[in-house]
Coordinates of C-alpha atoms (C1' of nucleotides) in Angstrom, one line a residue:
Chain A
M25 CA 112.5 151.6 154.0
S26 CA 115.5 150.3 152.1
A27 CA 117.7 153.2 153.1
G28 CA 121.2 151.9 153.6
T29 CA 120.7 148.2 152.9
I30 CA 118.8 145.9 150.6
K31 CA 116.7 143.4 152.6
L32 CA 116.2 140.0 151.2
D33 CA 113.2 139.4 153.4
S34 CA 111.3 142.4 151.9
M35 CA 111.9 141.4 148.3
L36 CA 108.9 140.2 146.3
C37 CA 111.1 138.9 143.6
F38 CA 112.9 136.6 146.0
A39 CA 109.6 135.3 147.4
I40 CA 108.6 134.4 143.8
Y41 CA 112.0 132.9 143.0
A42 CA 112.0 130.7 146.2
T43 CA 108.3 129.7 145.8
G44 CA 109.0 128.7 142.2
H45 CA 111.8 126.4 143.3
A46 CA 109.6 125.0 146.1
F47 CA 106.9 124.2 143.5
T48 CA 109.4 122.5 141.3
R49 CA 110.7 120.4 144.2
F50 CA 107.1 119.6 145.3
Y51 CA 106.2 118.5 141.7
K52 CA 109.4 116.4 141.3
P53 CA 108.3 113.0 142.9
R54 CA 104.9 113.3 141.0
L55 CA 106.5 114.0 137.7
D56 CA 109.3 111.5 138.2
A57 CA 106.5 108.9 138.1
L58 CA 105.7 110.1 134.6
G59 CA 109.3 110.4 133.6
L60 CA 108.9 114.1 133.0
T61 CA 110.6 117.3 134.2
Y62 CA 108.4 120.3 135.1
P63 CA 109.1 122.2 131.8
Q64 CA 108.4 119.1 129.8
Y65 CA 105.1 118.7 131.7
L66 CA 104.2 122.3 130.7
V67 CA 105.0 121.6 127.1
L68 CA 102.7 118.5 127.1
I69 CA 99.9 120.5 128.8
V70 CA 100.1 123.0 125.9
L71 CA 100.0 120.1 123.4
W72 CA 97.1 118.4 125.2
E73 CA 95.2 121.6 124.9
R74 CA 96.0 122.1 121.2
D75 CA 98.0 119.6 119.2
D76 CA 100.1 120.2 116.1
I77 CA 101.6 123.7 116.8
T78 CA 104.9 125.3 115.9
V79 CA 107.9 125.7 118.1
N80 CA 107.2 129.4 118.1
A81 CA 103.6 129.0 119.3
L82 CA 104.8 126.7 122.0
G83 CA 107.4 129.3 123.1
N84 CA 104.9 132.2 123.1
R85 CA 102.5 130.2 125.3
L86 CA 105.2 129.3 127.8
F87 CA 107.3 132.5 127.5
L88 CA 110.3 130.5 126.3
D89 CA 112.5 130.9 123.2
S90 CA 113.7 128.3 120.7
G91 CA 117.0 127.9 122.6
T92 CA 115.0 126.3 125.4
I93 CA 112.2 124.7 123.5
T94 CA 114.2 122.9 120.7
P95 CA 116.4 120.7 123.0
L96 CA 113.4 120.1 125.3
I97 CA 111.3 118.9 122.4
K98 CA 114.1 116.7 121.2
R99 CA 114.1 114.9 124.5
L100 CA 110.4 114.4 124.4
E101 CA 110.9 113.1 120.8
A102 CA 113.6 110.7 122.0
R103 CA 111.1 109.4 124.6
G104 CA 108.5 108.8 121.8
L105 CA 106.0 111.3 123.2
V106 CA 106.0 113.8 120.4
S107 CA 107.1 114.1 116.7
R108 CA 108.6 117.0 114.8
K109 CA 107.8 117.7 111.2
R110 CA 108.6 120.7 108.9
D111 CA 105.5 122.6 107.9
E112 CA 104.9 121.9 104.2
D113 CA 103.6 125.3 103.4
D114 CA 106.4 127.2 105.3
E115 CA 109.5 125.1 105.7
R116 CA 111.0 127.5 108.2
Q117 CA 108.5 126.2 110.8
V118 CA 108.5 123.0 112.6
R119 CA 105.2 121.6 113.8
I120 CA 105.1 119.5 117.0
R121 CA 102.6 116.7 117.3
L122 CA 101.7 114.2 120.1
T123 CA 102.3 110.6 119.4
P124 CA 99.7 108.1 120.7
E125 CA 102.0 107.5 123.7
G126 CA 102.1 111.3 124.3
R127 CA 98.4 111.5 124.1
A128 CA 98.0 108.4 126.4
L129 CA 100.2 110.0 129.0
Q130 CA 97.4 112.6 129.7
D131 CA 95.4 110.0 131.6
K132 CA 98.2 109.3 134.0
A133 CA 98.8 113.1 134.4
L134 CA 95.3 113.9 135.4
A135 CA 95.9 113.0 139.0
V136 CA 98.9 115.4 139.3
P137 CA 97.0 118.8 139.5
L138 CA 94.7 117.4 142.2
T139 CA 97.7 116.4 144.4
I140 CA 99.3 119.8 143.8
A141 CA 96.1 121.7 144.6
R142 CA 95.8 119.8 147.8
G143 CA 99.4 120.5 148.6
T144 CA 99.1 124.3 148.3
G145 CA 96.5 124.3 151.1
L146 CA 94.7 127.2 149.3
T147 CA 91.1 127.5 148.3
R148 CA 90.2 127.7 144.7
E149 CA 89.4 131.4 145.3
D150 CA 92.7 132.1 146.9
V151 CA 94.5 130.4 144.0
D152 CA 92.6 132.3 141.4
R153 CA 93.2 135.7 143.1
L154 CA 96.9 135.0 143.6
R155 CA 97.3 133.8 140.1
A156 CA 95.5 136.8 138.6
E157 CA 97.7 139.2 140.7
L158 CA 100.9 137.4 139.5
L159 CA 99.8 137.5 135.8
T160 CA 99.1 141.2 136.0
L161 CA 102.6 141.7 137.5
R162 CA 104.2 139.5 134.8
D163 CA 102.6 141.4 132.0
R164 CA 103.6 144.7 133.6
L165 CA 107.2 143.6 133.9
D166 CA 107.4 142.1 130.4
S167 CA 105.9 145.2 128.8
Q168 CA 108.4 147.4 130.5
A169 CA 111.3 145.1 129.7
E170 CA 110.4 145.4 126.0
G171 CA 110.6 149.2 126.1
S172 CA 113.9 149.5 128.1
K173 CA 116.1 147.1 126.2
S174 CA 118.7 149.8 125.8
G175 CA 118.1 151.5 129.2
Chain B
M19 CA 86.7 121.8 137.3
S20 CA 89.8 120.1 135.7
A21 CA 87.8 117.1 134.7
G22 CA 89.2 115.9 131.4
T23 CA 92.0 118.4 130.7
I24 CA 94.8 120.2 132.6
K25 CA 94.4 123.9 131.9
L26 CA 97.7 126.0 131.8
D27 CA 95.8 129.2 132.4
S28 CA 94.4 128.0 135.7
M29 CA 97.7 126.8 137.1
L30 CA 99.2 128.8 140.0
C31 CA 102.6 127.2 139.6
F32 CA 102.8 128.4 136.0
A33 CA 101.9 131.9 137.0
I34 CA 104.7 131.8 139.5
Y35 CA 107.1 130.2 137.1
A36 CA 106.4 132.8 134.3
T37 CA 106.4 135.7 136.7
G38 CA 109.8 134.6 138.1
H39 CA 111.2 134.6 134.5
A40 CA 109.7 138.0 133.8
F41 CA 111.4 139.3 137.0
T42 CA 114.7 137.9 135.9
R43 CA 114.4 139.5 132.5
F44 CA 113.3 142.8 134.1
Y45 CA 116.3 142.8 136.4
K46 CA 118.8 141.8 133.6
P47 CA 119.7 145.3 132.2
R48 CA 120.0 146.7 135.7
L49 CA 122.2 143.9 136.9
D50 CA 124.2 143.8 133.7
A51 CA 125.4 147.3 134.7
L52 CA 126.8 145.8 137.9
G53 CA 128.2 142.8 136.1
L54 CA 126.0 140.4 138.1
T55 CA 123.4 137.7 137.4
Y56 CA 120.3 137.6 139.5
P57 CA 121.5 134.7 141.8
Q58 CA 124.8 136.4 142.2
Y59 CA 122.9 139.6 143.3
L60 CA 121.0 137.5 145.9
V61 CA 124.2 136.1 147.3
L62 CA 125.7 139.6 147.6
I63 CA 122.5 140.8 149.4
V64 CA 122.9 138.1 151.9
L65 CA 126.6 138.9 152.4
W66 CA 125.8 142.7 152.7
E67 CA 123.4 141.8 155.5
R68 CA 125.8 139.5 157.3
D69 CA 129.4 139.1 156.1
D70 CA 131.7 136.1 156.8
I71 CA 129.2 133.2 156.6
T72 CA 129.6 129.5 155.5
V73 CA 128.5 128.0 152.2
N74 CA 125.8 126.2 154.1
A75 CA 124.4 129.3 155.8
L76 CA 124.3 131.0 152.4
G77 CA 122.4 128.0 150.9
N78 CA 119.9 127.9 153.8
R79 CA 119.1 131.5 153.4
L80 CA 118.6 131.2 149.6
F81 CA 117.2 127.7 149.5
L82 CA 120.1 126.5 147.4
D83 CA 122.6 123.6 147.8
S84 CA 126.4 123.5 147.5
G85 CA 126.1 122.3 144.0
T86 CA 124.6 125.7 143.0
I87 CA 126.4 127.9 145.6
T88 CA 130.0 126.6 145.1
P89 CA 130.5 127.4 141.4
L90 CA 128.5 130.7 141.8
I91 CA 130.9 131.8 144.6
K92 CA 133.9 130.9 142.5
R93 CA 132.7 133.2 139.8
L94 CA 132.3 136.0 142.4
E95 CA 135.7 135.2 143.7
A96 CA 137.1 135.4 140.1
R97 CA 135.6 138.9 139.8
G98 CA 137.3 139.9 143.1
L99 CA 134.1 140.5 145.0
V100 CA 134.4 137.8 147.6
S101 CA 137.1 135.6 149.2
R102 CA 136.8 132.0 150.4
K103 CA 138.7 130.6 153.4
R104 CA 138.5 127.4 155.3
D105 CA 137.2 127.9 158.9
E106 CA 140.1 127.3 161.2
D107 CA 138.0 125.7 163.9
D108 CA 136.2 123.4 161.5
E109 CA 138.0 122.8 158.3
R110 CA 135.0 121.2 156.7
Q111 CA 133.4 124.6 156.4
V112 CA 134.3 127.4 154.0
R113 CA 133.6 130.9 155.0
I114 CA 132.7 133.5 152.4
R115 CA 133.8 137.1 152.9
L116 CA 133.3 140.3 150.9
T117 CA 136.4 142.0 149.6
P118 CA 136.5 145.8 149.7
E119 CA 135.3 145.7 146.0
G120 CA 132.4 143.5 147.0
R121 CA 131.5 145.9 149.8
A122 CA 131.8 148.9 147.6
L123 CA 129.4 147.4 145.0
Q124 CA 126.6 147.8 147.6
D125 CA 126.5 151.6 146.9
K126 CA 125.9 151.1 143.2
A127 CA 123.3 148.4 143.9
L128 CA 121.2 150.6 146.1
A129 CA 119.4 152.1 143.2
V130 CA 118.3 148.7 141.8
P131 CA 115.4 147.9 144.3
L132 CA 113.9 151.3 143.8
T133 CA 113.8 150.8 140.0
I134 CA 112.3 147.4 140.5
A135 CA 109.7 148.5 143.0
R136 CA 108.6 151.2 140.6
G137 CA 108.5 148.6 137.8
T138 CA 106.1 146.3 139.6
G139 CA 103.5 149.1 139.7
L140 CA 102.4 147.8 143.1
T141 CA 102.0 149.7 146.4
R142 CA 104.2 148.8 149.4
E143 CA 101.1 147.2 151.0
D144 CA 100.3 145.1 147.9
V145 CA 103.9 143.9 147.7
D146 CA 104.0 143.0 151.4
R147 CA 100.7 141.1 151.2
L148 CA 101.6 139.2 148.1
R149 CA 105.1 138.4 149.5
A150 CA 103.6 137.0 152.7
E151 CA 101.1 134.8 150.8
L152 CA 103.9 133.4 148.7
L153 CA 106.2 132.7 151.6
T154 CA 103.4 130.9 153.4
L155 CA 102.9 128.8 150.3
R156 CA 106.6 128.1 149.9
D157 CA 106.9 126.9 153.5
R158 CA 103.8 124.7 153.1
L159 CA 105.2 123.1 149.9
D160 CA 108.7 122.7 151.3
S161 CA 107.4 121.1 154.6
Q162 CA 105.3 118.6 152.6
A163 CA 108.1 117.8 150.2
E164 CA 110.3 116.8 153.1
G165 CA 107.7 114.4 154.4
S166 CA 106.9 112.7 151.0
K167 CA 110.3 112.0 149.6
S168 CA 109.4 108.4 149.0
G169 CA 105.7 109.0 148.2
Chain C
dC14 C1' 141.9 105.6 171.3
dA15 C1' 139.7 103.0 167.2
dC16 C1' 136.1 103.1 164.1
dA17 C1' 131.5 103.9 162.3
dA18 C1' 128.3 107.7 161.4
dT19 C1' 127.7 112.3 160.3
dT20 C1' 128.6 116.7 158.3
dA21 C1' 130.5 120.1 154.8
dA22 C1' 132.0 121.4 150.5
dA23 C1' 133.2 120.1 146.0
dT24 C1' 132.4 117.4 141.9
dT25 C1' 129.8 115.1 138.1
dG26 C1' 126.1 114.7 135.1
dT27 C1' 121.5 116.2 133.3
dG28 C1' 118.3 119.7 132.1
dC29 C1' 116.6 124.2 131.8
dA30 C1' 117.0 129.5 130.4
dC31 C1' 118.6 132.9 127.6
dA32 C1' 121.8 136.0 124.6
dA33 C1' 124.0 135.9 120.4
dT34 C1' 124.8 133.9 116.1
dT35 C1' 123.9 130.9 112.0
dG36 C1' 121.5 129.2 108.0
dA37 C1' 117.6 128.4 105.5
dA38 C1' 113.1 129.9 103.8
dT39 C1' 110.0 133.5 103.0
dG40 C1' 108.6 138.5 102.2
dT41 C1' 109.4 143.0 100.5
dT42 C1' 110.9 146.7 97.5
dG43 C1' 112.7 148.9 93.8
Chain D
dC13 C1' 113.0 139.3 89.3
dA14 C1' 117.1 140.6 92.0
dA15 C1' 118.8 142.6 96.4
dC16 C1' 117.6 143.3 100.8
dA17 C1' 115.1 142.4 105.0
dT18 C1' 112.6 139.5 108.0
dT19 C1' 111.2 135.2 110.2
dC20 C1' 111.9 130.7 112.1
dA21 C1' 114.4 127.0 114.2
dA22 C1' 118.7 125.4 115.5
dT23 C1' 123.3 126.0 117.5
dT24 C1' 126.8 127.8 120.7
dG25 C1' 128.3 129.4 125.0
dT26 C1' 127.4 130.8 129.9
dG27 C1' 125.2 130.3 134.2
dC28 C1' 122.0 128.4 137.2
dA29 C1' 119.5 124.2 139.8
dC30 C1' 119.6 119.9 141.7
dA31 C1' 120.4 114.7 142.4
dA32 C1' 124.0 111.7 143.4
dT33 C1' 128.5 110.8 144.5
dT34 C1' 133.1 111.8 146.5
dT35 C1' 136.5 113.5 149.7
dA36 C1' 137.9 115.3 153.9
dA37 C1' 137.0 116.7 158.7
dT38 C1' 134.5 116.1 162.8
dT39 C1' 131.6 113.7 166.1
dG40 C1' 129.8 109.8 168.6
dT41 C1' 130.3 105.2 170.6
dG42 C1' 132.2 101.3 172.4

DNA sequence: CACAATTAAATTGTGCACAATTGAATGTTG
DNA sequence: CAACATTCAATTGTGCACAATTTAATTGTG
């Protein structure tokens, strides 16, 4: 096994790391056409599913913190795709809402997942199985990371 | 299927993206003990496998370009783990070599993959199968990205 | 050999990603 | 209700990741 050396080619984490980058590169020309980065695209998908949510809710859905979300949202705001407003009942929170332009962009985005799905060369079943395995792994890693902050 | 809306929970790319981040977070306390980031750890693994290689060779192995590799290597150099030297036969190339300190760090790093493997909760067989599927996917995405630069 | 094309690394600029801190608003407890 | 604790978003600082450009060295061609 890994007695003596650490082998890059046997590491699952590197396969995930490299495939993630390959996905981002594959998305790039499609998202460039919408003027979006991949993380910006993810944020809009969340808002298309449920509009008017807080920075925190957005972060929980995407596993990102305010240090990542806040500047990203400001860029989407500068593009006129979303608006930010303090919650009137709890002024610590900032609610993010789609503008008409942000909502309209959904139509142009609908073609993207079809292109991506074709690009993977996988069947719907393979995608679903692979995705389920990865999410199980993600949850297991995250739950253990919580517990061993000082280990 | 995805007629009407794009569903985050059905997206394979997001599962990969989020699992990659979970992996990085899970690695963090282990790599902090070695004073390394995850990409720095990957670079050292490549050098432990084969010392004295060019920036280009390192980038090809890790699917990264000089814009990422160069500053990363300079940080490893500042820590005294690697050295950089122009190739005498081809002065365009820079060869990266481990210092004795860089080589010595391998011993301390050997425990890391064991901890990670345990953390995934997967069998060796599951890891191998999952890894193989992801690498196939990565290659398919990368080969198509090449061909559709202008599409 | 001169000169255009190519290659390699470094540089510049933008955008994540996250730890740590800050500051304001809200909750909690005595 | 006053002091303390918690929560939320924003900010600061470091380190990738990559497109585009720059600089220098090498290769290819006439």
